[in-house]
Short mmCIF file of C-alpha atoms and ligand atoms in Angstrom, two decimals:
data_model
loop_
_atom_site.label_atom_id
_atom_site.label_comp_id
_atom_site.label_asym_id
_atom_site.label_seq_id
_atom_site.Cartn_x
_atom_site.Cartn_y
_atom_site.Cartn_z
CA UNK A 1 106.33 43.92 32.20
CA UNK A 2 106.02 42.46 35.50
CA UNK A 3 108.53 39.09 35.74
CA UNK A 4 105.29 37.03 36.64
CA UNK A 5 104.19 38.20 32.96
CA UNK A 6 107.49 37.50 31.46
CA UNK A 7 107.89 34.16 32.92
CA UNK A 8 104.77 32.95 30.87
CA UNK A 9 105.93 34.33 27.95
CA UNK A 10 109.54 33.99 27.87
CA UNK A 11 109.21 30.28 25.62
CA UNK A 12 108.42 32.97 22.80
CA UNK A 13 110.11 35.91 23.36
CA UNK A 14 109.95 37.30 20.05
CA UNK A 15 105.85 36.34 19.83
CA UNK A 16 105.64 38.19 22.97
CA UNK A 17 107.60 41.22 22.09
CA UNK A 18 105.48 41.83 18.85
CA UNK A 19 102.35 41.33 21.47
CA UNK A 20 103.78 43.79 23.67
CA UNK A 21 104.10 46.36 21.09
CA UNK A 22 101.60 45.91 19.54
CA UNK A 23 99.46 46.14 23.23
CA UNK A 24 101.64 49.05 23.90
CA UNK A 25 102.14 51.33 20.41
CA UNK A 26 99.51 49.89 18.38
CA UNK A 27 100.66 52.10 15.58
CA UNK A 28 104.71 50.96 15.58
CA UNK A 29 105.87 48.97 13.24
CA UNK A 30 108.37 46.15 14.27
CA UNK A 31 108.91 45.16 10.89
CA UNK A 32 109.04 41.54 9.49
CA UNK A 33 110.56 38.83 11.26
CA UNK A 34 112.96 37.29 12.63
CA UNK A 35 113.79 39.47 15.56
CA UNK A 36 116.74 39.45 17.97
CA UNK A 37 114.99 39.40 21.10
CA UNK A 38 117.18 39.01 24.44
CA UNK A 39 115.04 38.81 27.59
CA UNK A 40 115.78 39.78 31.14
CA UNK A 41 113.48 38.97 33.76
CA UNK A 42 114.71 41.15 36.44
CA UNK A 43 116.35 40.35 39.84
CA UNK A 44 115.49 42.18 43.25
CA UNK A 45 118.09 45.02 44.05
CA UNK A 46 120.63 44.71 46.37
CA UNK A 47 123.34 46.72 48.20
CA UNK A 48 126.70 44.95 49.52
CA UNK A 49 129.60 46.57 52.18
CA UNK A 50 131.75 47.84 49.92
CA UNK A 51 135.00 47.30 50.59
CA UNK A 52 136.84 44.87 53.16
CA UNK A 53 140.55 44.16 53.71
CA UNK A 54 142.60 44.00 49.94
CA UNK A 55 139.18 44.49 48.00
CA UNK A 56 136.26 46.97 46.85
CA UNK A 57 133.12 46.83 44.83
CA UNK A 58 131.94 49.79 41.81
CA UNK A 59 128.81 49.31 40.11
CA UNK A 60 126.64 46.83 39.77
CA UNK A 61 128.78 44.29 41.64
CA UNK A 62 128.41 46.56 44.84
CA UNK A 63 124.91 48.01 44.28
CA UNK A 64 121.94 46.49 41.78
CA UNK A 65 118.81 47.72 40.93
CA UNK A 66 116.52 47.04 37.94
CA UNK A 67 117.45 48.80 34.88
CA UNK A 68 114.28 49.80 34.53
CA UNK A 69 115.16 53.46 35.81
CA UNK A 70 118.13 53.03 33.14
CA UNK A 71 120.79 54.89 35.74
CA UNK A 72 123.43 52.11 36.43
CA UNK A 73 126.02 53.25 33.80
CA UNK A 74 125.93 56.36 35.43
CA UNK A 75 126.22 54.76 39.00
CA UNK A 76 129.19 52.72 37.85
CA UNK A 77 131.41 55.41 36.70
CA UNK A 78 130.19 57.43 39.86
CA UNK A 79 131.44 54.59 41.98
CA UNK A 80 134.72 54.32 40.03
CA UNK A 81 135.81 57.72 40.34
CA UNK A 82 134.30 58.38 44.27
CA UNK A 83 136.76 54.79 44.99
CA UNK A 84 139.70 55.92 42.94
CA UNK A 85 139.75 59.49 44.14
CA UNK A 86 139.21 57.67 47.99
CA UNK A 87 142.42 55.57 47.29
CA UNK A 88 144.81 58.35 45.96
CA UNK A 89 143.42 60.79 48.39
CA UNK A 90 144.52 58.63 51.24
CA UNK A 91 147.75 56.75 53.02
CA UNK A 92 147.89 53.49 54.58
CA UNK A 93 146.87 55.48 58.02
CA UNK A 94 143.58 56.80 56.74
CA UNK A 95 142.58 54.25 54.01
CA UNK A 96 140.19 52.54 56.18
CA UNK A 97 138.39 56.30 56.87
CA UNK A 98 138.31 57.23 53.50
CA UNK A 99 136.80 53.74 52.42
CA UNK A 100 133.97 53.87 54.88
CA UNK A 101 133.62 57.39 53.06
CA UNK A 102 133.33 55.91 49.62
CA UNK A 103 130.66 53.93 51.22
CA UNK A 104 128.65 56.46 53.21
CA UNK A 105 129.01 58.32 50.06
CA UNK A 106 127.66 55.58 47.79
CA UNK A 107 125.18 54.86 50.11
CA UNK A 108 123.96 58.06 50.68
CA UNK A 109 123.49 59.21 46.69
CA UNK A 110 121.95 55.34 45.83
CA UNK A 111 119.03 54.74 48.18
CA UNK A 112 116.42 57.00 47.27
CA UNK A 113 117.32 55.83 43.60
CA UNK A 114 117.24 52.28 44.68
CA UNK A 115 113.44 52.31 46.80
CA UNK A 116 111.73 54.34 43.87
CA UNK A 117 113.58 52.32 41.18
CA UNK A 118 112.46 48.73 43.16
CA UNK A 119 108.80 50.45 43.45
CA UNK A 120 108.48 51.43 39.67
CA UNK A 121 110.19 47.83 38.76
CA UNK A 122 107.35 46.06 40.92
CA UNK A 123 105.12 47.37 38.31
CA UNK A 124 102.38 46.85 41.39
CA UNK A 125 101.58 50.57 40.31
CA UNK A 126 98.62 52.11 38.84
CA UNK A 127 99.22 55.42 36.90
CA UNK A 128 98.26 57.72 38.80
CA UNK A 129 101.16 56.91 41.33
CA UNK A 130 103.49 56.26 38.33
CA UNK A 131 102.87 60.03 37.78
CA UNK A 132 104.45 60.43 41.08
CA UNK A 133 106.88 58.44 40.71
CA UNK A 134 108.54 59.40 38.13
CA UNK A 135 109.26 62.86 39.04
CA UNK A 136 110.61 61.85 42.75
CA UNK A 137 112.86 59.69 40.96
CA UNK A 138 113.88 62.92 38.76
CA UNK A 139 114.45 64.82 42.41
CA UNK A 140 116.26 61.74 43.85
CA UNK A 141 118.85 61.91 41.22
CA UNK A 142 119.98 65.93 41.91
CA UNK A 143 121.67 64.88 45.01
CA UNK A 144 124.04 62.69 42.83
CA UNK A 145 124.08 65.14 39.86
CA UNK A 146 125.31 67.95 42.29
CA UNK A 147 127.97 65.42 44.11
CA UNK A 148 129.37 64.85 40.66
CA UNK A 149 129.72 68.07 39.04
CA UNK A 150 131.05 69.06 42.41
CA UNK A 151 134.21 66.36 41.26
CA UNK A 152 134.88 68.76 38.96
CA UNK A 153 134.22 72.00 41.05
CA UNK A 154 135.78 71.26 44.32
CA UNK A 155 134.83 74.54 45.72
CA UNK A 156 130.69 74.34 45.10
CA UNK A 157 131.44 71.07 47.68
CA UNK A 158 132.02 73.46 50.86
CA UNK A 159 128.68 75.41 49.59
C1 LIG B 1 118.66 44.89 29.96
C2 LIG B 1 119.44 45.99 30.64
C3 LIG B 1 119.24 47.30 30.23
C4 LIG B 1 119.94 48.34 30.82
N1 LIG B 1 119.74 49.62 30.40
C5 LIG B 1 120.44 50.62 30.95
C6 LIG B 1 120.29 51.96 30.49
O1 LIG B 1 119.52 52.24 29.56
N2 LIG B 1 121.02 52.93 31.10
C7 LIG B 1 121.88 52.66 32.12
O2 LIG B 1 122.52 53.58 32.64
N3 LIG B 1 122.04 51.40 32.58
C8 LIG B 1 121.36 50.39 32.02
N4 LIG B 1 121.53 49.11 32.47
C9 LIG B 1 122.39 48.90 33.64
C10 LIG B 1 123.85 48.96 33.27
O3 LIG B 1 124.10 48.12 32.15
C11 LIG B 1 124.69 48.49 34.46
O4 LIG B 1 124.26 49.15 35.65
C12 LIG B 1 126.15 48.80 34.24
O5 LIG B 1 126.60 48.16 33.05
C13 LIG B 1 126.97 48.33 35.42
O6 LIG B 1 128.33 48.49 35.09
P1 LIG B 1 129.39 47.64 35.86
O7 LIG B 1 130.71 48.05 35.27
O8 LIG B 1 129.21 47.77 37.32
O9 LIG B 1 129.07 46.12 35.54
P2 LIG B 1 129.05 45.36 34.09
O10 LIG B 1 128.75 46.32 32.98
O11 LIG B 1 128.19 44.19 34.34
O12 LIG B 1 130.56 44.95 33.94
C14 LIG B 1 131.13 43.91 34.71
C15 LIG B 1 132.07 43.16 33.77
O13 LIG B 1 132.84 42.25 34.56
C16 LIG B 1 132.90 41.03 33.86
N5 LIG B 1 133.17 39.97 34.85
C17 LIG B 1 132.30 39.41 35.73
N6 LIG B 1 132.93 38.50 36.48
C18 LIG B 1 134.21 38.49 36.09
C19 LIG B 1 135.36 37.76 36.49
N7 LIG B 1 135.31 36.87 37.48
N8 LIG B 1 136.54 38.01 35.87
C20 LIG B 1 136.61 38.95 34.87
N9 LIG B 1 135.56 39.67 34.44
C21 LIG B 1 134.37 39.43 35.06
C22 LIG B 1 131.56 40.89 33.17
O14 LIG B 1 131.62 40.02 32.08
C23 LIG B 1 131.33 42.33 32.72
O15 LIG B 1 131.90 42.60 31.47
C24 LIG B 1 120.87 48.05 31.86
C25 LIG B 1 121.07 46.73 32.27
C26 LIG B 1 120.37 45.71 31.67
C27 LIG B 1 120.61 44.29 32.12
#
């Protein structure tokens, strides 16, 4: 829901989450009470520099959008493994390159992800352009899905 929504419900989050469902899948169950019910009323996105001197961001703590999309695991590990392989791939000489790299890279492969996913988290929508949406955000992850299984297959990179 939008956080405007949430806000003036979030004194009863478990009375609103048996609204919601009931507003949204009128014929699922919940079942009887109580309910653990976290809440999280969503934060604009953001993208920090991601590395300086003696330090480097993965993940979330580097680049944030709503979970809404529900892609950051995958972003995280991505991030881990493009740092780590930009560390052990370079010397003392060349670390600076190869951590502007890690960033281009990052940077490159996140901000399609991050405009649609800020978009569809606005929830200022209406369905017919959440019917677009949702397959550009399907076509803005290939560019990360082929960068990754190209970790693996060095030689599809050059293709
Ligand atoms: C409600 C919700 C639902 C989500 N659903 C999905 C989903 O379905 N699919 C998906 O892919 N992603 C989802 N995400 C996003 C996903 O959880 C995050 O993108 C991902 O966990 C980021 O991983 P991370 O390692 O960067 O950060 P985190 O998982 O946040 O890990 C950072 C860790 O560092 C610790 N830490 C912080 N500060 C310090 C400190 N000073 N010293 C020591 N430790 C510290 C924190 O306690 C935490 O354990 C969801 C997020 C939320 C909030």
């Amino acid at each position: 829901m939008p956080t405007a929504r949430f806000d003036a419900l979030r004194g009863d989050l478990e009375g609103a989450y048996r609204a919601l469902l009931a507003e949204a899948a009128p014929d699922l169950d919940p079942g009887p009470g109580p309910l653990r019910v976290r809440g999280f009323p969503g934060v604009p996105g953001h993208v920090r520099r991601a590395s300086g001197p003696g330090w480097a961001l993965v993940g979330d703590a580097g680049y944030f959008k709503d979970p809404l999309t529900a892609h950051g695991i995958t972003d995280a590990l991505r991030d881990a493994e493009l740092l780590a392989r930009a560390l052990l791939g370079s010397t003392e000489r060349t670390r600076d390159a190869a951590l502007r790299d890690y960033q281009h890279t990052r940077d490159r492969l996140s901000a399609d992800l991050a405009a649609l996913t800020e978009r569809i988290a606005s929830y200022r929508w209406d369905l017919a352009e959440l019917r677009e949406l949702l397959p550009a955000l399907s076509a803005a992850m290939r560019p990360e899905v082929e960068a990754l299984r190209a970790l693996d297959h060095p030689t599809d990179r050059a293709a």
